[in-house]
Amino acid sequence: MRDLFDAYPYQDRYAVHRTLPDRGRASDDVLGELAEMARIEDAAWEEGQCSGTMYAGDHAHYTVLNEAFGLFSHSNALQRDICPSATRFEGEIIAMTLDLMHASVVTDSSPAGMVTGGGTGSILQAILAHREYARATRGIDRPSMVRPATAHPAFVKAAHLFGLELRTVPVDPVTTLVDPQAVADAIDDTTVVIVGSAGNYPYGTIDPIEDLGQVALEHGVGLHVDACLGGFILPFGEELGYPIPPFDFRVPGVSTISADTHKYGYGLKGSSTVLFRDKAVRNASYFLVPDWPGGKYFSPGMEGSRSVGLLAATWTSLVTTGRDGYLAHARRIFETSSLLQDVVRSHPELRLMGDPTFLFAFTSDEFDIYHVADSMKETGWRFNGLQYPNALHMAVTRPQTQPGVVERFRTDLARAVEYAKTQDQPPASAAIYGGVPGGLTPDVSEFIAAMMSDILDAQQTVPPP
Ligand SMILES: *Cc1c(COP(=O)(O)O)cnc(C)c1O
């Protein structure tokens, strides 16, 4: 694909289907092909050199979740009368996550939640709920929202889809955190919600949630805490004694929290939770069509039909891992992250950004850090690329906690720093969420749109055999 990476490595190896096969293919044949592709692709992260993405990276764990998924993969969570299991799974996932976020301290309202298809889904639902609640209770029909520049693009998507004016507040370049006063200054009487992250995606740092909570209470607006990334690991980091400022329902003013079960919850991809301090805010986002000829229609979130399989697998991940499992994984992840950060600190040319925990970002004031990414890529490392300023991050996950990874990082980073110091051409790598391909053209939006189309239209783009 545009020389960045080969988007169609299978076109020569396997049949390309442009139409349905005239006769269904033998399932053994198809499954054999899939197993081969999965084996090839798993090799990219199994050695622990890939940032984020494979949070458990544990095939035995995945096998258990897949079995749970398989038992309910065909069942529809919309049909609760014949699938009451969905109610057990969903209710207990929400209860366990509310407990983790200390909803028990809330006494003046009824905390509640929802399981969604991912972090973006949780954020969309929370922003929609704040919009609807403010419309009903404050009469706001032209809503606005305030977010730190580091908050996830899902908030930009929410503002776009739901018609909120988005106000973005810059973060401190050294601490990478938002200034609560600057957030307060951006609030006016159209504002329905402000945002803080625990931690944010670029730097893994935790916004000053207690101060933001005060701001929210003073101005009578909601505060969404994006714990998509940190929700299932920071509570255990806190328990282990790491300095993690409070970010959950213990903080007055926090009205909603997103926490991804498909990240450090170690669940299968496609599941997340969104939690509400007050059930009334969640209920404000319900969507009902009572007068449809097809029946009185009601679905709690964005989706209609949903697989009970994902609910079952998510529930299974939570209950088989347990507090002891999450704590043990968090311990090794925090320890590994701190060893990897020491390696970065040992290079005076590199600079860690802010005060990181399980995810750390680094840059250089001496050379373009993407030269380091270029060199590290040669030795199998895959970081996430950041911009303004250019930086790299590593979200430390269970695969990094294997023996040997820290040592490999030490050797390969030393080589990469030496390489970066001698470069006088621009680096090949660049900042694209989720990966570090290279060679961005000046018109970035056009380029990215073309790249997405290349992927989605693969069958038209792959040359005919
Ligand atoms: C991953 C992430 C999201 C969005 O999650 P998706 O599951 O990719 O939709 C939101 N916020 C933060 C901080 C994240 O790391």
Short mmCIF file of C-alpha atoms and ligand atoms in Angstrom, two decimals:
data_model
loop_
_atom_site.label_atom_id
_atom_site.label_comp_id
_atom_site.label_asym_id
_atom_site.label_seq_id
_atom_site.Cartn_x
_atom_site.Cartn_y
_atom_site.Cartn_z
CA MET A 1 0.00 0.00 0.00
CA ARG A 2 1.69 3.18 -1.27
CA ASP A 3 5.01 1.56 -0.35
CA LEU A 4 4.33 1.84 3.40
CA PHE A 5 3.70 -1.79 4.02
CA ASP A 6 2.31 -4.65 1.99
CA ALA A 7 -1.45 -4.62 2.61
CA TYR A 8 -2.05 -7.70 0.43
CA PRO A 9 0.61 -10.27 1.37
CA TYR A 10 -1.86 -13.11 0.84
CA GLN A 11 -2.82 -12.42 -2.74
CA ASP A 12 -0.21 -14.80 -4.16
CA ARG A 13 -0.58 -17.41 -1.48
CA TYR A 14 -4.35 -17.91 -1.40
CA ALA A 15 -7.32 -17.62 -3.76
CA VAL A 16 -8.69 -14.07 -4.00
CA HIS A 17 -12.50 -14.11 -3.65
CA ARG A 18 -14.16 -11.43 -5.75
CA THR A 19 -17.48 -13.28 -5.83
CA LEU A 20 -18.97 -15.94 -3.59
CA PRO A 21 -17.41 -19.30 -4.45
CA ASP A 22 -19.84 -21.26 -6.67
CA ARG A 23 -19.51 -24.19 -4.32
CA GLY A 24 -18.85 -23.67 -0.64
CA ARG A 25 -15.26 -24.48 0.21
CA ALA A 26 -14.40 -27.37 2.53
CA SER A 27 -14.23 -26.08 6.10
CA ASP A 28 -10.97 -27.96 6.82
CA ASP A 29 -9.36 -26.20 3.91
CA VAL A 30 -10.62 -22.80 5.03
CA LEU A 31 -9.69 -23.33 8.68
CA GLY A 32 -6.22 -24.48 7.66
CA GLU A 33 -5.74 -21.27 5.72
CA LEU A 34 -6.95 -19.18 8.66
CA ALA A 35 -4.68 -20.99 11.11
CA GLU A 36 -1.71 -20.28 8.88
CA MET A 37 -2.56 -16.56 8.63
CA ALA A 38 -3.07 -16.29 12.38
CA ARG A 39 0.25 -18.01 13.06
CA ILE A 40 2.10 -15.61 10.76
CA GLU A 41 0.45 -12.55 12.27
CA ASP A 42 0.80 -13.60 15.91
CA ALA A 43 4.56 -13.72 15.41
CA ALA A 44 4.57 -9.90 15.24
CA TRP A 45 3.76 -9.52 18.94
CA GLU A 46 4.59 -12.83 20.60
CA GLU A 47 8.19 -11.82 21.34
CA GLY A 48 7.03 -8.79 23.36
CA GLN A 49 8.33 -6.10 21.00
CA CYS A 50 4.98 -4.58 20.04
CA SER A 51 3.49 -1.68 22.01
CA GLY A 52 -0.07 -2.13 23.34
CA THR A 53 -2.68 -3.96 21.29
CA MET A 54 -2.16 -7.51 22.64
CA TYR A 55 -2.81 -6.78 26.28
CA ALA A 56 -2.90 -10.39 27.49
CA GLY A 57 -0.90 -11.99 24.69
CA ASP A 58 -1.63 -15.29 26.38
CA HIS A 59 -2.81 -18.09 24.10
CA ALA A 60 -4.04 -20.25 26.98
CA HIS A 61 -6.20 -17.36 28.20
CA TYR A 62 -7.49 -16.71 24.68
CA THR A 63 -8.41 -20.38 24.30
CA VAL A 64 -10.61 -20.19 27.39
CA LEU A 65 -12.26 -16.97 26.18
CA ASN A 66 -12.78 -18.44 22.72
CA GLU A 67 -14.52 -21.43 24.23
CA ALA A 68 -16.81 -19.12 26.22
CA PHE A 69 -17.40 -17.06 23.09
CA GLY A 70 -18.20 -20.14 21.02
CA LEU A 71 -20.92 -21.29 23.39
CA PHE A 72 -22.86 -18.05 22.87
CA SER A 73 -21.44 -16.61 19.63
CA HIS A 74 -24.72 -17.14 17.78
CA SER A 75 -27.01 -15.75 20.51
CA ASN A 76 -28.43 -12.24 20.32
CA ALA A 77 -28.27 -9.94 23.34
CA LEU A 78 -31.42 -8.21 22.08
CA GLN A 79 -33.47 -11.35 22.77
CA ARG A 80 -33.28 -11.46 26.54
CA ASP A 81 -36.28 -13.73 26.93
CA ILE A 82 -34.48 -16.65 25.27
CA CYS A 83 -30.97 -15.45 26.23
CA PRO A 84 -31.16 -14.55 29.93
CA SER A 85 -27.46 -15.48 30.11
CA ALA A 86 -26.78 -12.10 28.45
CA THR A 87 -28.40 -10.38 31.40
CA ARG A 88 -26.23 -12.29 33.84
CA PHE A 89 -23.02 -11.58 31.90
CA GLU A 90 -23.74 -7.92 31.23
CA GLY A 91 -25.07 -7.18 34.71
CA GLU A 92 -22.10 -8.82 36.39
CA ILE A 93 -19.52 -7.18 34.07
CA ILE A 94 -21.04 -3.81 34.99
CA ALA A 95 -21.21 -4.65 38.71
CA MET A 96 -17.59 -5.82 38.84
CA THR A 97 -16.35 -2.74 36.94
CA LEU A 98 -18.43 -0.36 39.09
CA ASP A 99 -16.86 -1.98 42.13
CA LEU A 100 -13.36 -1.53 40.70
CA MET A 101 -14.16 2.17 40.12
CA HIS A 102 -15.35 2.54 43.73
CA ALA A 103 -18.97 3.28 42.87
CA SER A 104 -19.80 2.05 46.38
CA VAL A 105 -18.79 5.47 47.79
CA VAL A 106 -21.66 7.08 45.85
CA THR A 107 -24.63 7.43 48.20
CA ASP A 108 -26.69 10.26 46.72
CA SER A 109 -27.47 8.61 43.37
CA SER A 110 -27.65 5.18 41.79
CA PRO A 111 -24.53 4.22 39.82
CA ALA A 112 -25.12 2.18 36.65
CA GLY A 113 -23.37 1.08 33.49
CA MET A 114 -23.52 -0.33 30.01
CA VAL A 115 -21.34 -2.74 28.02
CA THR A 116 -20.37 -1.39 24.61
CA GLY A 117 -18.44 -2.61 21.58
CA GLY A 118 -15.22 -0.77 22.47
CA GLY A 119 -13.68 2.35 23.97
CA THR A 120 -15.01 4.57 21.22
CA GLY A 121 -18.51 3.17 21.78
CA SER A 122 -18.24 3.89 25.51
CA ILE A 123 -17.10 7.46 24.91
CA LEU A 124 -19.82 8.08 22.33
CA GLN A 125 -22.45 6.78 24.74
CA ALA A 126 -21.17 8.93 27.63
CA ILE A 127 -21.11 12.13 25.56
CA LEU A 128 -24.54 11.42 24.10
CA ALA A 129 -25.89 10.79 27.60
CA HIS A 130 -24.46 14.09 28.89
CA ARG A 131 -25.94 15.91 25.91
CA GLU A 132 -29.38 14.39 26.40
CA TYR A 133 -29.33 14.86 30.16
CA ALA A 134 -28.34 18.54 29.85
CA ARG A 135 -31.06 19.06 27.26
CA ALA A 136 -33.64 17.59 29.62
CA THR A 137 -32.44 19.23 32.84
CA ARG A 138 -30.83 22.51 31.71
CA GLY A 139 -32.59 23.11 28.39
CA ILE A 140 -29.30 23.21 26.48
CA ASP A 141 -29.91 22.69 22.78
CA ARG A 142 -26.55 23.93 21.41
CA PRO A 143 -24.14 21.97 23.59
CA SER A 144 -20.38 22.27 23.90
CA MET A 145 -17.70 20.08 25.44
CA VAL A 146 -14.16 20.81 26.67
CA ARG A 147 -11.31 18.35 26.33
CA PRO A 148 -7.54 18.37 26.79
CA ALA A 149 -5.59 18.12 23.51
CA THR A 150 -4.41 14.66 24.61
CA ALA A 151 -7.95 13.24 24.97
CA HIS A 152 -8.70 10.46 22.51
CA PRO A 153 -10.05 11.23 19.00
CA ALA A 154 -13.24 9.39 20.01
CA PHE A 155 -14.26 12.68 21.70
CA VAL A 156 -13.78 14.52 18.41
CA LYS A 157 -15.88 11.84 16.73
CA ALA A 158 -18.57 12.22 19.42
CA ALA A 159 -18.65 16.01 18.97
CA HIS A 160 -18.93 15.54 15.22
CA LEU A 161 -21.64 12.87 15.31
CA PHE A 162 -23.74 14.43 18.05
CA GLY A 163 -23.34 18.10 17.12
CA LEU A 164 -21.42 19.40 20.10
CA GLU A 165 -19.04 22.31 19.78
CA LEU A 166 -15.61 20.98 20.74
CA ARG A 167 -13.22 23.16 22.74
CA THR A 168 -9.69 21.83 22.98
CA VAL A 169 -7.36 22.97 25.74
CA PRO A 170 -3.59 22.54 25.23
CA VAL A 171 -1.55 20.52 27.72
CA ASP A 172 1.67 21.50 29.49
CA PRO A 173 4.58 20.40 27.27
CA VAL A 174 6.62 19.15 30.22
CA THR A 175 4.03 17.46 32.46
CA THR A 176 1.77 16.58 29.45
CA LEU A 177 -1.21 17.39 31.74
CA VAL A 178 -4.09 19.81 31.29
CA ASP A 179 -4.38 22.93 33.45
CA PRO A 180 -7.75 22.79 35.28
CA GLN A 181 -7.99 26.60 35.21
CA ALA A 182 -7.69 26.57 31.41
CA VAL A 183 -10.50 24.00 31.28
CA ALA A 184 -12.60 26.19 33.59
CA ASP A 185 -11.95 29.20 31.36
CA ALA A 186 -13.25 27.29 28.32
CA ILE A 187 -16.58 26.47 30.01
CA ASP A 188 -19.66 28.60 29.40
CA ASP A 189 -23.38 28.09 29.81
CA THR A 190 -23.54 25.81 26.73
CA THR A 191 -21.03 23.34 28.22
CA VAL A 192 -22.46 19.94 29.11
CA VAL A 193 -19.30 17.94 29.85
CA ILE A 194 -15.55 18.29 30.37
CA VAL A 195 -13.03 15.47 29.91
CA GLY A 196 -9.96 14.09 31.68
CA SER A 197 -7.95 10.94 30.92
CA ALA A 198 -6.58 8.24 33.23
CA GLY A 199 -4.24 7.81 31.55
CA ASN A 200 -4.20 9.47 28.19
CA TYR A 201 -3.21 7.53 25.08
CA PRO A 202 -0.22 9.63 23.94
CA TYR A 203 1.76 9.73 27.21
CA GLY A 204 -0.05 7.43 29.63
CA THR A 205 -0.14 10.29 32.14
CA ILE A 206 -3.14 10.99 34.36
CA ASP A 207 -4.91 14.35 34.18
CA PRO A 208 -5.58 16.15 37.51
CA ILE A 209 -9.01 14.53 37.93
CA GLU A 210 -9.61 15.86 41.46
CA ASP A 211 -9.17 19.46 40.26
CA LEU A 212 -11.29 18.80 37.17
CA GLY A 213 -13.98 17.34 39.45
CA GLN A 214 -14.02 20.61 41.42
CA VAL A 215 -14.29 22.57 38.17
CA ALA A 216 -17.19 20.36 37.05
CA LEU A 217 -19.05 20.82 40.34
CA GLU A 218 -18.48 24.58 40.41
CA HIS A 219 -19.87 24.96 36.89
CA GLY A 220 -22.60 22.33 37.13
CA VAL A 221 -21.27 20.30 34.17
CA GLY A 222 -20.44 16.62 33.77
CA LEU A 223 -16.89 15.20 33.96
CA HIS A 224 -16.10 12.17 31.83
CA VAL A 225 -12.98 10.28 32.90
CA ASP A 226 -11.53 8.31 30.02
CA ALA A 227 -10.08 5.23 31.72
CA CYS A 228 -10.36 3.15 28.55
CA LEU A 229 -6.67 2.44 28.84
CA GLY A 230 -6.07 2.68 32.60
CA GLY A 231 -9.34 1.38 34.04
CA PHE A 232 -8.25 -2.21 34.53
CA ILE A 233 -4.63 -1.59 35.49
CA LEU A 234 -4.37 1.68 37.47
CA PRO A 235 -6.49 0.40 40.40
CA PHE A 236 -4.03 -2.47 40.80
CA GLY A 237 -1.05 -0.13 40.40
CA GLU A 238 -2.54 1.91 43.25
CA GLU A 239 -2.90 -1.23 45.34
CA LEU A 240 0.78 -2.00 44.65
CA GLY A 241 1.75 1.40 46.06
CA TYR A 242 2.51 3.28 42.85
CA PRO A 243 1.70 7.01 43.08
CA ILE A 244 -1.59 7.05 41.19
CA PRO A 245 -3.86 10.02 41.87
CA PRO A 246 -7.54 9.20 42.40
CA PHE A 247 -9.52 9.25 39.17
CA ASP A 248 -12.65 7.17 39.79
CA PHE A 249 -16.01 7.68 41.54
CA ARG A 250 -14.20 8.49 44.79
CA VAL A 251 -13.53 11.87 43.18
CA PRO A 252 -16.52 14.21 43.59
CA GLY A 253 -17.68 15.55 40.26
CA VAL A 254 -16.76 12.50 38.15
CA SER A 255 -20.02 11.73 36.36
CA THR A 256 -19.02 9.03 33.84
CA ILE A 257 -16.07 6.69 33.30
CA SER A 258 -15.09 4.57 30.28
CA ALA A 259 -12.99 1.46 31.01
CA ASP A 260 -12.05 -1.03 28.30
CA THR A 261 -12.42 -4.70 29.06
CA HIS A 262 -10.67 -5.37 25.74
CA LYS A 263 -7.47 -3.66 26.88
CA TYR A 264 -6.09 -4.37 30.38
CA GLY A 265 -9.28 -6.30 31.18
CA TYR A 266 -7.65 -8.93 28.92
CA GLY A 267 -10.95 -9.63 27.13
CA LEU A 268 -11.49 -10.25 23.43
CA LYS A 269 -11.58 -7.24 21.11
CA GLY A 270 -14.98 -5.62 20.86
CA SER A 271 -15.92 -4.95 24.47
CA SER A 272 -15.77 -2.04 26.87
CA THR A 273 -17.78 -0.53 29.71
CA VAL A 274 -19.20 2.91 30.34
CA LEU A 275 -20.21 3.75 33.89
CA PHE A 276 -22.49 6.47 35.23
CA ARG A 277 -22.50 7.95 38.72
CA ASP A 278 -26.21 8.60 38.25
CA LYS A 279 -28.44 6.13 36.47
CA ALA A 280 -30.57 9.06 35.27
CA VAL A 281 -27.72 10.23 33.01
CA ARG A 282 -27.47 6.80 31.38
CA ASN A 283 -31.21 6.53 30.99
CA ALA A 284 -31.30 9.92 29.26
CA SER A 285 -29.43 8.28 26.35
CA TYR A 286 -31.91 5.46 25.84
CA PHE A 287 -33.52 5.40 22.44
CA LEU A 288 -37.03 4.05 21.99
CA VAL A 289 -39.32 3.77 19.00
CA PRO A 290 -42.64 2.74 20.53
CA ASP A 291 -44.84 3.12 17.43
CA TRP A 292 -42.99 1.05 14.82
CA PRO A 293 -45.05 -1.61 12.98
CA GLY A 294 -42.21 -4.05 13.76
CA GLY A 295 -42.95 -3.75 17.46
CA LYS A 296 -41.99 -1.44 20.28
CA TYR A 297 -38.29 -1.03 19.57
CA PHE A 298 -35.73 -0.46 22.24
CA SER A 299 -31.95 -0.99 22.27
CA PRO A 300 -29.81 0.44 25.04
CA GLY A 301 -26.71 1.51 23.06
CA MET A 302 -25.65 2.31 19.49
CA GLU A 303 -26.01 -1.21 18.21
CA GLY A 304 -29.07 -3.31 17.53
CA SER A 305 -28.26 -7.03 17.60
CA ARG A 306 -25.15 -7.89 19.60
CA SER A 307 -23.41 -11.20 20.16
CA VAL A 308 -23.86 -12.75 23.59
CA GLY A 309 -20.55 -14.46 22.81
CA LEU A 310 -18.56 -11.29 23.49
CA LEU A 311 -20.43 -10.72 26.74
CA ALA A 312 -19.67 -14.31 27.78
CA ALA A 313 -16.00 -14.00 26.83
CA THR A 314 -15.62 -10.66 28.63
CA TRP A 315 -17.32 -12.00 31.75
CA THR A 316 -15.07 -15.08 31.58
CA SER A 317 -11.97 -12.91 31.33
CA LEU A 318 -12.95 -10.96 34.45
CA VAL A 319 -13.89 -13.94 36.59
CA THR A 320 -11.05 -16.26 35.54
CA THR A 321 -8.44 -13.52 36.02
CA GLY A 322 -9.83 -12.31 39.35
CA ARG A 323 -8.33 -9.68 41.65
CA ASP A 324 -5.27 -11.84 42.28
CA GLY A 325 -4.63 -12.30 38.56
CA TYR A 326 -5.04 -8.61 37.74
CA LEU A 327 -2.77 -7.69 40.61
CA ALA A 328 -0.07 -10.17 39.55
CA HIS A 329 -0.17 -9.00 35.92
CA ALA A 330 -0.12 -5.33 36.99
CA ARG A 331 2.87 -5.95 39.24
CA ARG A 332 4.93 -7.41 36.39
CA ILE A 333 3.77 -4.76 33.92
CA PHE A 334 4.62 -1.85 36.25
CA GLU A 335 8.00 -3.41 37.09
CA THR A 336 8.81 -3.99 33.43
CA SER A 337 7.70 -0.49 32.47
CA SER A 338 9.97 0.98 35.09
CA LEU A 339 12.96 -1.10 33.88
CA LEU A 340 12.30 -0.03 30.28
CA GLN A 341 12.05 3.61 31.38
CA ASP A 342 15.45 3.25 33.11
CA VAL A 343 16.89 2.10 29.80
CA VAL A 344 15.52 5.23 28.11
CA ARG A 345 16.89 7.43 30.93
CA SER A 346 20.35 5.93 30.46
CA HIS A 347 20.57 7.81 27.13
CA PRO A 348 21.12 11.55 27.65
CA GLU A 349 19.90 12.12 24.07
CA LEU A 350 16.43 10.83 25.01
CA ARG A 351 13.79 12.43 27.22
CA LEU A 352 10.81 10.74 28.93
CA MET A 353 7.64 12.79 28.75
CA GLY A 354 5.76 13.65 31.92
CA ASP A 355 5.50 11.22 34.80
CA PRO A 356 4.61 7.88 33.21
CA THR A 357 3.41 4.62 34.69
CA PHE A 358 2.58 1.52 32.62
CA LEU A 359 2.81 3.44 29.35
CA PHE A 360 5.75 5.72 28.67
CA ALA A 361 6.59 8.11 25.86
CA PHE A 362 9.97 9.49 24.92
CA THR A 363 11.41 12.00 22.50
CA SER A 364 14.75 13.58 21.71
CA ASP A 365 15.85 17.21 21.64
CA GLU A 366 18.87 16.25 19.53
CA PHE A 367 17.45 14.30 16.60
CA ASP A 368 14.12 13.27 15.09
CA ILE A 369 12.97 10.38 17.27
CA TYR A 370 11.52 8.64 14.21
CA HIS A 371 15.09 7.69 13.26
CA VAL A 372 15.04 5.61 16.44
CA ALA A 373 11.74 4.05 15.31
CA ASP A 374 13.27 3.27 11.90
CA SER A 375 16.20 1.46 13.47
CA MET A 376 14.10 -0.33 16.10
CA LYS A 377 11.77 -1.55 13.37
CA GLU A 378 14.69 -3.42 11.81
CA THR A 379 15.05 -5.37 15.04
CA GLY A 380 11.33 -6.15 15.29
CA TRP A 381 10.06 -3.36 17.58
CA ARG A 382 6.76 -1.64 16.93
CA PHE A 383 6.11 1.57 18.86
CA ASN A 384 3.21 3.96 18.54
CA GLY A 385 4.21 7.21 16.88
CA LEU A 386 3.18 10.57 18.40
CA GLN A 387 3.36 14.11 17.03
CA TYR A 388 3.61 17.72 18.33
CA PRO A 389 6.30 16.95 19.27
CA ASN A 390 7.39 13.78 17.50
CA ALA A 391 7.70 11.06 20.11
CA LEU A 392 7.30 7.30 20.51
CA HIS A 393 5.35 5.43 23.11
CA MET A 394 5.33 1.94 24.47
CA ALA A 395 2.22 0.67 26.23
CA VAL A 396 3.70 -2.11 28.32
CA THR A 397 1.55 -5.24 28.19
CA ARG A 398 1.93 -8.82 29.37
CA PRO A 399 4.06 -9.89 26.35
CA GLN A 400 6.77 -7.40 27.44
CA THR A 401 7.02 -9.06 30.84
CA GLN A 402 8.61 -12.20 29.34
CA PRO A 403 12.26 -12.85 30.19
CA GLY A 404 14.75 -11.20 27.84
CA VAL A 405 12.61 -8.32 26.56
CA VAL A 406 14.24 -5.61 28.71
CA GLU A 407 17.71 -6.81 27.68
CA ARG A 408 16.75 -6.80 23.99
CA PHE A 409 15.37 -3.28 24.42
CA ARG A 410 18.65 -2.16 26.01
CA THR A 411 20.77 -3.54 23.16
CA ASP A 412 18.52 -2.43 20.33
CA LEU A 413 17.86 1.05 21.73
CA ALA A 414 21.59 1.71 22.14
CA ARG A 415 22.07 0.75 18.49
CA ALA A 416 19.11 2.90 17.43
CA VAL A 417 20.40 5.99 19.27
CA GLU A 418 23.79 5.62 17.56
CA TYR A 419 21.99 5.26 14.22
CA ALA A 420 19.79 8.33 14.85
CA LYS A 421 22.81 10.51 15.67
CA THR A 422 24.32 9.94 12.24
CA GLN A 423 21.23 10.56 10.05
CA ASP A 424 20.91 13.63 7.86
CA GLN A 425 17.88 12.55 5.78
CA PRO A 426 14.27 12.64 7.09
CA PRO A 427 13.17 9.41 8.79
CA ALA A 428 10.86 6.91 7.09
CA SER A 429 8.54 6.49 10.09
CA ALA A 430 5.71 8.89 10.92
CA ALA A 431 2.88 9.30 13.39
CA ILE A 432 -0.17 7.26 12.57
CA TYR A 433 -2.37 5.99 15.39
CA GLY A 434 -1.75 2.34 15.99
CA GLY A 435 1.33 2.01 13.84
CA VAL A 436 4.37 3.70 12.45
CA PRO A 437 4.33 3.57 8.66
CA GLY A 438 6.36 6.19 6.84
CA GLY A 439 6.48 8.63 3.98
CA LEU A 440 3.54 10.95 4.71
CA THR A 441 2.85 13.35 1.85
CA PRO A 442 2.12 17.02 2.56
CA ASP A 443 -1.63 16.58 2.17
CA VAL A 444 -2.09 14.30 5.12
CA SER A 445 -5.89 14.11 5.15
CA GLU A 446 -6.05 13.15 1.49
CA PHE A 447 -3.31 10.60 2.00
CA ILE A 448 -5.02 9.00 4.98
CA ALA A 449 -8.39 8.90 3.19
CA ALA A 450 -6.70 7.16 0.26
CA MET A 451 -5.01 4.71 2.59
CA MET A 452 -8.30 3.79 4.30
CA SER A 453 -9.88 3.25 0.91
CA ASP A 454 -6.97 1.07 -0.20
CA ILE A 455 -7.70 -1.20 2.73
CA LEU A 456 -11.50 -1.19 2.46
CA ASP A 457 -11.49 -1.62 -1.32
CA ALA A 458 -8.80 -4.30 -1.30
CA GLN A 459 -10.57 -6.60 -3.71
CA GLN A 460 -10.80 -3.90 -6.34
CA THR A 461 -7.19 -2.88 -5.79
CA VAL A 462 -5.53 -6.27 -5.77
CA PRO A 463 -4.44 -6.91 -9.34
CA PRO A 464 -6.51 -9.72 -10.93
CA PRO A 465 -4.67 -13.04 -11.10
C1 LIG B 1 -7.98 2.82 23.21
C2 LIG B 1 -8.42 4.09 23.79
C3 LIG B 1 -9.68 4.63 23.47
C4 LIG B 1 -10.60 4.11 22.40
O1 LIG B 1 -10.74 2.81 22.40
P1 LIG B 1 -11.14 1.86 21.17
O2 LIG B 1 -11.36 0.64 21.93
O3 LIG B 1 -9.99 1.82 20.23
O4 LIG B 1 -12.36 2.40 20.53
C5 LIG B 1 -10.05 5.76 24.15
N1 LIG B 1 -9.26 6.35 25.04
C6 LIG B 1 -8.03 5.88 25.34
C7 LIG B 1 -7.19 6.59 26.34
C8 LIG B 1 -7.57 4.74 24.72
O5 LIG B 1 -6.34 4.27 24.99
#
